[in-house]
Amino acid sequence: MEQKGIDVSKYQGEINWPRVAASGVQFAFVRVGWAGYEGGIDEGRDPYFAQNMRGALDAGLAVGAYVYSYCKTANAARRAAREAAALLAPYRLTMPVAFDMEDAATYKSISKGDNSIIAAAFLDEVRALGYYPMLYTYTSFANSYLDMDALSGYDLWLADYRGYMGIQGADIWQYSSSGRVDGVAGRVDLNIAYKDYPALIGGHGWTADKKEDDGMMQFLEVFGEKNCQCFTGPDVDAVDKSYNNGTLASGTYYPLMADCGTGADGYRWVRVLVGGAERYAAVLDDRCRITGLSAGDAVRAVQAQSAGGDAEEMAQQVKALESANAGLLARASTAETKAEQAQDLADGYLARIKAASAALEG
């Protein structure tokens, strides 16, 4: 089943998203920003990112995101993936998160093999963070600077404006950079998707969807006397000591953002909100479990575990919970607008992820 879509950035300026949707466009990729040589996105964040995410989602489009890369190492690419995930956390994606690798000036001095390792590092990190990864490039760049056999296990979004695809089997084809779409002033990239990504992804952009059953929100409940740790990724060696020396206190509850399934180490991994940032935990039957809480109980649980800290941290944690579960918490809170929640949460996540990245790379 073919679907029509566009990809947008600051270069499209103000977009009338309802008109875009009415024109027959079914999906949109929004640029998060560009990642620098060392992987940081903050300086390169697209000024229209949040506005375009909100607009496209509110218009009912299937939405994905992409990061334009200048990353020169695998570690930089992983950092870019983590920072992108932090910025995307408030939004429900039904299309992939793409690594835009097309800057020949950056990659011509690096070998095909190393360039492919850089791409794979971003894509693997995105997958580990629970999102559906995709590589974006164009035909001549792929032929000159990438080992496409090594990257054949990833979905491919290919730009080729010659009326056909120079690499067969691409999952999305960007066939024009000079399209016209009602609601967009000027030119815009046009795409055809050959996969039904919303059906594959399941409604949240995560590889493993979080559960919301019978009005209950899913939490990781920590109990017992054994040490329950939090991690920067689904890796038992990646203890996140930036939060409480890596320990989740017994008797606390943490909002479940994604069930990442069983890892190569045999543990079941989940992504949870801890201290206002997304961290990982291994579900071990003798110290933690997944449980459901009503909206009211959820707010009280977050408030209770923040009671020993300052008001700012409690407010951040409650705000994160509200943003992630806005529909269920509407009855329990008179919070800020969804747009303000999303932007505030993204900013808070980014700061914490940058700190975690610095600790990991240090």
Tab-separated table of C-alpha atoms in Angstrom:
chain	number	residue	atom	x	y	z
A	1	MET	CA	0.000	0.000	0.000
A	2	GLU	CA	1.524	3.296	-1.107
A	3	GLN	CA	1.176	6.415	1.017
A	4	LYS	CA	2.003	10.020	0.129
A	5	GLY	CA	4.118	12.196	2.376
A	6	ILE	CA	6.370	15.210	2.769
A	7	ASP	CA	9.396	16.085	4.885
A	8	VAL	CA	9.817	19.542	6.360
A	9	SER	CA	12.238	21.780	8.221
A	10	LYS	CA	12.733	25.469	8.933
A	11	TYR	CA	13.133	26.063	5.206
A	12	GLN	CA	9.388	25.593	4.678
A	13	GLY	CA	8.590	28.317	7.225
A	14	GLU	CA	5.061	28.498	8.621
A	15	ILE	CA	2.958	25.534	7.468
A	16	ASN	CA	-0.827	25.315	7.416
A	17	TRP	CA	-1.090	21.700	8.496
A	18	PRO	CA	-4.881	21.286	8.153
A	19	ARG	CA	-4.576	22.332	4.512
A	20	VAL	CA	-1.677	19.917	4.028
A	21	ALA	CA	-3.797	17.075	5.395
A	22	ALA	CA	-6.776	18.094	3.262
A	23	SER	CA	-4.579	17.981	0.144
A	24	GLY	CA	-4.147	14.218	0.518
A	25	VAL	CA	-0.775	14.096	2.273
A	26	GLN	CA	-0.800	11.132	4.668
A	27	PHE	CA	2.502	11.408	6.518
A	28	ALA	CA	5.232	13.883	7.357
A	29	PHE	CA	8.807	13.689	8.552
A	30	VAL	CA	9.835	16.639	10.721
A	31	ARG	CA	13.464	17.659	11.101
A	32	VAL	CA	14.644	17.555	14.706
A	33	GLY	CA	17.778	19.460	13.732
A	34	TRP	CA	21.364	18.776	12.774
A	35	ALA	CA	23.851	16.822	14.854
A	36	GLY	CA	27.388	18.201	14.958
A	37	TYR	CA	30.705	16.402	14.640
A	38	GLU	CA	30.455	15.203	18.250
A	39	GLY	CA	26.732	14.426	18.046
A	40	GLY	CA	25.183	17.357	19.887
A	41	ILE	CA	21.827	18.590	18.583
A	42	ASP	CA	21.126	21.517	20.919
A	43	GLU	CA	22.901	24.123	18.771
A	44	GLY	CA	21.388	22.724	15.601
A	45	ARG	CA	17.838	22.196	16.827
A	46	ASP	CA	15.379	23.161	14.097
A	47	PRO	CA	13.481	26.279	15.244
A	48	TYR	CA	10.263	24.927	13.718
A	49	PHE	CA	10.621	21.427	15.210
A	50	ALA	CA	8.074	21.658	18.041
A	51	GLN	CA	5.653	23.739	15.977
A	52	ASN	CA	5.756	21.291	13.076
A	53	MET	CA	5.416	18.253	15.342
A	54	ARG	CA	2.342	19.685	17.030
A	55	GLY	CA	0.824	20.915	13.788
A	56	ALA	CA	1.269	17.672	11.871
A	57	LEU	CA	-0.008	15.525	14.729
A	58	ASP	CA	-3.004	17.770	15.389
A	59	ALA	CA	-3.867	17.618	11.676
A	60	GLY	CA	-4.053	13.825	11.909
A	61	LEU	CA	-0.980	12.945	9.863
A	62	ALA	CA	1.292	10.007	10.582
A	63	VAL	CA	4.475	11.665	11.839
A	64	GLY	CA	8.132	10.674	11.918
A	65	ALA	CA	11.335	12.633	12.445
A	66	TYR	CA	14.852	12.905	11.083
A	67	VAL	CA	18.257	14.150	12.194
A	68	TYR	CA	20.678	15.644	9.657
A	69	SER	CA	24.110	14.252	10.436
A	70	TYR	CA	27.605	15.675	10.612
A	71	CYS	CA	28.565	12.992	13.165
A	72	LYS	CA	32.148	11.809	12.661
A	73	THR	CA	32.231	8.859	15.063
A	74	ALA	CA	29.971	6.084	16.257
A	75	ASN	CA	29.902	7.604	19.748
A	76	ALA	CA	28.787	10.917	18.273
A	77	ALA	CA	25.999	9.150	16.387
A	78	ARG	CA	24.832	7.428	19.568
A	79	ARG	CA	24.784	10.752	21.355
A	80	ALA	CA	22.714	12.244	18.527
A	81	ALA	CA	20.239	9.381	18.835
A	82	ARG	CA	19.885	9.913	22.577
A	83	GLU	CA	19.385	13.654	22.213
A	84	ALA	CA	16.851	13.144	19.420
A	85	ALA	CA	14.928	10.659	21.560
A	86	ALA	CA	14.876	13.185	24.397
A	87	LEU	CA	13.338	15.823	22.143
A	88	LEU	CA	10.859	13.361	20.652
A	89	ALA	CA	9.722	11.962	23.993
A	90	PRO	CA	6.565	14.115	24.305
A	91	TYR	CA	5.216	13.098	20.897
A	92	ARG	CA	3.519	9.979	19.584
A	93	LEU	CA	5.223	8.893	16.391
A	94	THR	CA	3.741	6.539	13.832
A	95	MET	CA	6.613	6.821	11.346
A	96	PRO	CA	10.326	6.044	11.794
A	97	VAL	CA	13.142	8.157	13.215
A	98	ALA	CA	15.606	8.637	10.351
A	99	PHE	CA	19.347	9.312	10.245
A	100	ASP	CA	19.914	11.743	7.370
A	101	MET	CA	23.361	10.904	6.017
A	102	GLU	CA	24.062	12.948	2.900
A	103	ASP	CA	26.762	15.519	3.652
A	104	ALA	CA	29.572	14.541	1.283
A	105	ALA	CA	31.899	17.235	2.630
A	106	THR	CA	31.810	15.526	6.028
A	107	TYR	CA	31.968	11.897	4.951
A	108	LYS	CA	34.188	11.847	1.850
A	109	SER	CA	37.308	11.700	4.031
A	110	ILE	CA	35.968	8.731	6.023
A	111	SER	CA	35.931	5.175	4.679
A	112	LYS	CA	32.763	3.451	3.515
A	113	GLY	CA	33.121	0.973	6.329
A	114	ASP	CA	33.484	3.625	9.027
A	115	ASN	CA	30.643	5.711	7.600
A	116	SER	CA	28.439	2.640	7.739
A	117	ILE	CA	29.463	2.013	11.343
A	118	ILE	CA	28.458	5.597	12.180
A	119	ALA	CA	25.055	5.113	10.563
A	120	ALA	CA	24.504	1.772	12.269
A	121	ALA	CA	25.437	3.262	15.647
A	122	PHE	CA	22.671	5.855	15.388
A	123	LEU	CA	20.134	3.361	14.086
A	124	ASP	CA	20.929	0.753	16.727
A	125	GLU	CA	20.743	3.354	19.489
A	126	VAL	CA	17.388	4.587	18.190
A	127	ARG	CA	16.118	1.021	18.217
A	128	ALA	CA	17.454	0.466	21.743
A	129	LEU	CA	15.614	3.616	22.808
A	130	GLY	CA	12.422	2.082	21.483
A	131	TYR	CA	11.945	3.912	18.181
A	132	TYR	CA	11.750	2.508	14.647
A	133	PRO	CA	15.056	3.357	12.889
A	134	MET	CA	15.534	4.315	9.249
A	135	LEU	CA	18.466	5.453	7.111
A	136	TYR	CA	17.960	8.402	4.763
A	137	THR	CA	20.420	9.032	1.945
A	138	TYR	CA	20.563	9.593	-1.806
A	139	THR	CA	21.731	7.174	-4.476
A	140	SER	CA	25.103	8.648	-5.421
A	141	PHE	CA	26.063	9.218	-1.771
A	142	ALA	CA	25.149	5.634	-0.924
A	143	ASN	CA	27.195	4.316	-3.833
A	144	SER	CA	30.219	6.480	-3.034
A	145	TYR	CA	30.375	6.605	0.751
A	146	LEU	CA	28.346	3.761	2.294
A	147	ASP	CA	28.501	-0.019	2.407
A	148	MET	CA	24.846	-0.689	1.661
A	149	ASP	CA	25.261	-4.437	2.109
A	150	ALA	CA	26.336	-3.802	5.699
A	151	LEU	CA	23.286	-1.566	6.176
A	152	SER	CA	20.793	-3.841	4.437
A	153	GLY	CA	19.143	-4.770	7.729
A	154	TYR	CA	17.767	-1.243	8.188
A	155	ASP	CA	14.826	0.388	6.452
A	156	LEU	CA	15.929	2.737	3.675
A	157	TRP	CA	14.510	6.126	2.719
A	158	LEU	CA	16.109	6.952	-0.615
A	159	ALA	CA	16.237	10.269	-2.455
A	160	ASP	CA	16.459	9.960	-6.228
A	161	TYR	CA	14.876	12.537	-8.531
A	162	ARG	CA	15.435	10.800	-11.874
A	163	GLY	CA	12.005	9.185	-12.007
A	164	TYR	CA	13.250	5.862	-10.660
A	165	MET	CA	15.182	4.551	-7.669
A	166	GLY	CA	18.860	3.856	-8.225
A	167	ILE	CA	18.838	1.351	-5.360
A	168	GLN	CA	16.093	-1.217	-5.446
A	169	GLY	CA	14.037	-2.175	-2.436
A	170	ALA	CA	13.881	1.208	-0.696
A	171	ASP	CA	11.019	1.497	1.769
A	172	ILE	CA	10.378	5.201	1.158
A	173	TRP	CA	11.224	7.015	-2.063
A	174	GLN	CA	11.816	10.761	-2.025
A	175	TYR	CA	11.132	11.413	-5.679
A	176	SER	CA	11.119	15.218	-5.796
A	177	SER	CA	12.666	18.157	-3.972
A	178	SER	CA	10.528	20.725	-5.757
A	179	GLY	CA	7.002	19.595	-5.018
A	180	ARG	CA	4.044	21.846	-4.357
A	181	VAL	CA	1.537	21.086	-1.615
A	182	ASP	CA	-1.374	23.203	-0.457
A	183	GLY	CA	-0.525	24.689	2.936
A	184	VAL	CA	3.219	24.929	2.254
A	185	ALA	CA	4.661	28.111	0.779
A	186	GLY	CA	7.306	27.249	-1.777
A	187	ARG	CA	8.892	23.923	-2.591
A	188	VAL	CA	8.771	20.808	-0.449
A	189	ASP	CA	10.171	17.272	-0.723
A	190	LEU	CA	7.669	14.646	-1.902
A	191	ASN	CA	7.779	11.014	-0.808
A	192	ILE	CA	6.065	7.676	-1.321
A	193	ALA	CA	6.085	5.080	1.457
A	194	TYR	CA	5.780	1.438	0.430
A	195	LYS	CA	5.203	0.132	3.956
A	196	ASP	CA	2.274	0.805	6.263
A	197	TYR	CA	4.426	2.216	9.047
A	198	PRO	CA	1.572	3.262	11.343
A	199	ALA	CA	0.403	-0.355	11.383
A	200	LEU	CA	3.952	-1.649	11.945
A	201	ILE	CA	4.815	0.801	14.677
A	202	GLY	CA	1.558	0.559	16.552
A	203	GLY	CA	0.699	4.112	17.449
A	204	HIS	CA	3.508	5.523	19.573
A	205	GLY	CA	6.703	5.356	17.534
A	206	TRP	CA	8.067	2.701	19.854
A	207	THR	CA	9.185	-0.742	18.833
A	208	ALA	CA	7.309	-2.158	21.791
A	209	ASP	CA	4.146	-0.215	22.537
A	210	LYS	CA	3.339	0.900	26.047
A	211	LYS	CA	0.066	-0.370	27.433
A	212	GLU	CA	-2.958	1.611	28.543
A	213	ASP	CA	-5.677	-0.830	29.539
A	214	ASP	CA	-9.059	0.017	31.086
A	215	GLY	CA	-8.020	3.568	31.953
A	216	MET	CA	-4.973	2.368	33.893
A	217	MET	CA	-1.490	3.757	33.360
A	218	GLN	CA	1.440	1.375	33.457
A	219	PHE	CA	4.222	1.872	36.012
A	220	LEU	CA	7.359	0.126	37.155
A	221	GLU	CA	6.833	-0.600	40.845
A	222	VAL	CA	9.997	-1.087	42.921
A	223	PHE	CA	9.699	-3.193	46.070
A	224	GLY	CA	11.669	-5.415	48.441
A	225	GLU	CA	15.158	-5.136	49.844
A	226	LYS	CA	17.259	-6.059	46.812
A	227	ASN	CA	18.931	-3.312	44.806
A	228	CYS	CA	16.952	-2.167	41.731
A	229	GLN	CA	19.101	-0.112	39.372
A	230	CYS	CA	18.459	2.310	36.528
A	231	PHE	CA	20.534	2.419	33.346
A	232	THR	CA	21.274	4.772	30.456
A	233	GLY	CA	20.359	2.027	27.991
A	234	PRO	CA	19.325	-1.642	27.940
A	235	ASP	CA	22.761	-2.755	29.127
A	236	VAL	CA	23.635	-4.118	32.584
A	237	ASP	CA	27.008	-2.366	32.387
A	238	ALA	CA	25.437	1.072	31.781
A	239	VAL	CA	24.308	1.946	35.320
A	240	ASP	CA	23.116	5.574	35.379
A	241	LYS	CA	24.844	6.923	38.473
A	242	SER	CA	23.730	10.467	37.666
A	243	TYR	CA	20.445	9.633	39.409
A	244	ASN	CA	20.669	8.527	43.062
A	245	ASN	CA	23.874	6.621	42.295
A	246	GLY	CA	21.902	4.417	39.906
A	247	THR	CA	19.442	3.096	42.513
A	248	LEU	CA	15.635	3.099	42.392
A	249	ALA	CA	14.269	3.225	45.928
A	250	SER	CA	11.948	0.525	47.215
A	251	GLY	CA	8.315	1.633	47.416
A	252	THR	CA	8.480	3.953	44.406
A	253	TYR	CA	6.644	4.000	41.064
A	254	TYR	CA	8.010	5.141	37.705
A	255	PRO	CA	5.839	5.802	34.591
A	256	LEU	CA	6.366	3.150	31.913
A	257	MET	CA	7.244	4.700	28.553
A	258	ALA	CA	8.025	1.524	26.602
A	259	ASP	CA	8.400	-2.200	27.080
A	260	CYS	CA	11.550	-2.906	25.069
A	261	GLY	CA	11.236	-6.685	25.268
A	262	THR	CA	13.922	-9.230	26.040
A	263	GLY	CA	17.483	-8.157	25.306
A	264	ALA	CA	20.440	-10.237	24.195
A	265	ASP	CA	21.365	-10.610	27.866
A	266	GLY	CA	18.078	-12.414	28.553
A	267	TYR	CA	16.599	-9.624	30.684
A	268	ARG	CA	13.292	-7.918	30.010
A	269	TRP	CA	14.004	-4.186	29.628
A	270	VAL	CA	11.651	-1.248	30.079
A	271	ARG	CA	12.042	2.480	29.521
A	272	VAL	CA	10.684	4.556	32.417
A	273	LEU	CA	10.520	8.159	33.610
A	274	VAL	CA	12.940	8.605	36.493
A	275	GLY	CA	13.579	12.045	37.945
A	276	GLY	CA	12.094	13.752	34.887
A	277	ALA	CA	14.284	11.866	32.370
A	278	GLU	CA	13.911	8.572	30.535
A	279	ARG	CA	16.050	5.760	31.903
A	280	TYR	CA	16.036	1.987	31.652
A	281	ALA	CA	15.423	-0.814	34.109
A	282	ALA	CA	15.587	-4.601	33.960
A	283	VAL	CA	12.386	-6.210	35.231
A	284	LEU	CA	13.482	-8.669	37.928
A	285	ASP	CA	10.714	-10.496	39.767
A	286	ASP	CA	12.346	-10.166	43.183
A	287	ARG	CA	12.657	-6.360	43.118
A	288	CYS	CA	10.340	-4.715	40.557
A	289	ARG	CA	7.243	-5.393	38.457
A	290	ILE	CA	4.884	-3.739	35.970
A	291	THR	CA	1.657	-2.564	37.562
A	292	GLY	CA	-1.337	-0.390	36.621
A	293	LEU	CA	-2.469	2.759	38.443
A	294	SER	CA	-5.474	5.001	37.933
A	295	ALA	CA	-4.847	8.617	36.900
A	296	GLY	CA	-5.350	9.905	40.434
A	297	ASP	CA	-3.158	7.231	42.013
A	298	ALA	CA	-0.498	7.936	39.395
A	299	VAL	CA	-0.264	11.604	40.352
A	300	ARG	CA	-0.169	10.751	44.048
A	301	ALA	CA	2.551	8.149	43.480
A	302	VAL	CA	4.769	10.643	41.666
A	303	GLN	CA	4.155	13.289	44.314
A	304	ALA	CA	4.945	10.843	47.106
A	305	GLN	CA	8.295	9.762	45.685
A	306	SER	CA	9.232	13.401	45.063
A	307	ALA	CA	8.224	14.541	48.549
A	308	GLY	CA	11.776	14.313	49.822
A	309	GLY	CA	13.096	16.503	47.029
A	310	ASP	CA	12.497	20.107	46.106
A	311	ALA	CA	9.337	21.506	44.566
A	312	GLU	CA	10.961	22.012	41.173
A	313	GLU	CA	11.837	18.335	40.763
A	314	MET	CA	8.339	17.279	41.844
A	315	ALA	CA	6.770	19.703	39.375
A	316	GLN	CA	9.009	18.406	36.582
A	317	GLN	CA	8.132	14.798	37.328
A	318	VAL	CA	4.400	15.505	37.486
A	319	LYS	CA	4.607	17.557	34.298
A	320	ALA	CA	6.419	14.726	32.520
A	321	LEU	CA	3.737	12.311	33.636
A	322	GLU	CA	0.978	14.664	32.511
A	323	SER	CA	2.538	15.125	29.080
A	324	ALA	CA	3.037	11.410	28.513
A	325	ASN	CA	-0.498	10.550	29.639
A	326	ALA	CA	-2.394	13.748	28.862
A	327	GLY	CA	-5.670	12.055	28.018
A	328	LEU	CA	-5.916	10.086	31.250
A	329	LEU	CA	-4.788	12.936	33.482
A	330	ALA	CA	-7.103	15.561	32.011
A	331	ARG	CA	-9.587	14.851	34.812
A	332	ALA	CA	-6.948	15.136	37.520
A	333	SER	CA	-5.082	18.309	36.624
A	334	THR	CA	-5.463	21.769	35.128
A	335	ALA	CA	-2.007	21.766	33.605
A	336	GLU	CA	-0.499	24.012	30.961
A	337	THR	CA	-1.391	23.568	27.323
A	338	LYS	CA	-0.148	20.424	25.617
A	339	ALA	CA	2.204	22.476	23.473
A	340	GLU	CA	3.856	24.104	26.482
A	341	GLN	CA	4.084	20.762	28.276
A	342	ALA	CA	5.728	19.154	25.282
A	343	GLN	CA	8.326	21.884	24.853
A	344	ASP	CA	9.112	22.147	28.569
A	345	LEU	CA	9.458	18.393	28.866
A	346	ALA	CA	11.683	18.204	25.786
A	347	ASP	CA	13.987	20.882	27.182
A	348	GLY	CA	14.229	19.107	30.524
A	349	TYR	CA	14.873	15.744	28.897
A	350	LEU	CA	17.576	17.179	26.651
A	351	ALA	CA	19.515	18.683	29.542
A	352	ARG	CA	19.462	15.408	31.455
A	353	ILE	CA	20.341	13.283	28.438
A	354	LYS	CA	23.285	15.577	27.653
A	355	ALA	CA	24.533	15.130	31.200
A	356	ALA	CA	24.159	11.360	30.908
A	357	SER	CA	25.944	11.395	27.552
A	358	ALA	CA	28.833	13.366	28.990
A	359	ALA	CA	29.112	10.916	31.865
A	360	LEU	CA	29.061	7.936	29.503
A	361	GLU	CA	31.693	9.399	27.195
A	362	GLY	CA	33.815	10.548	30.132
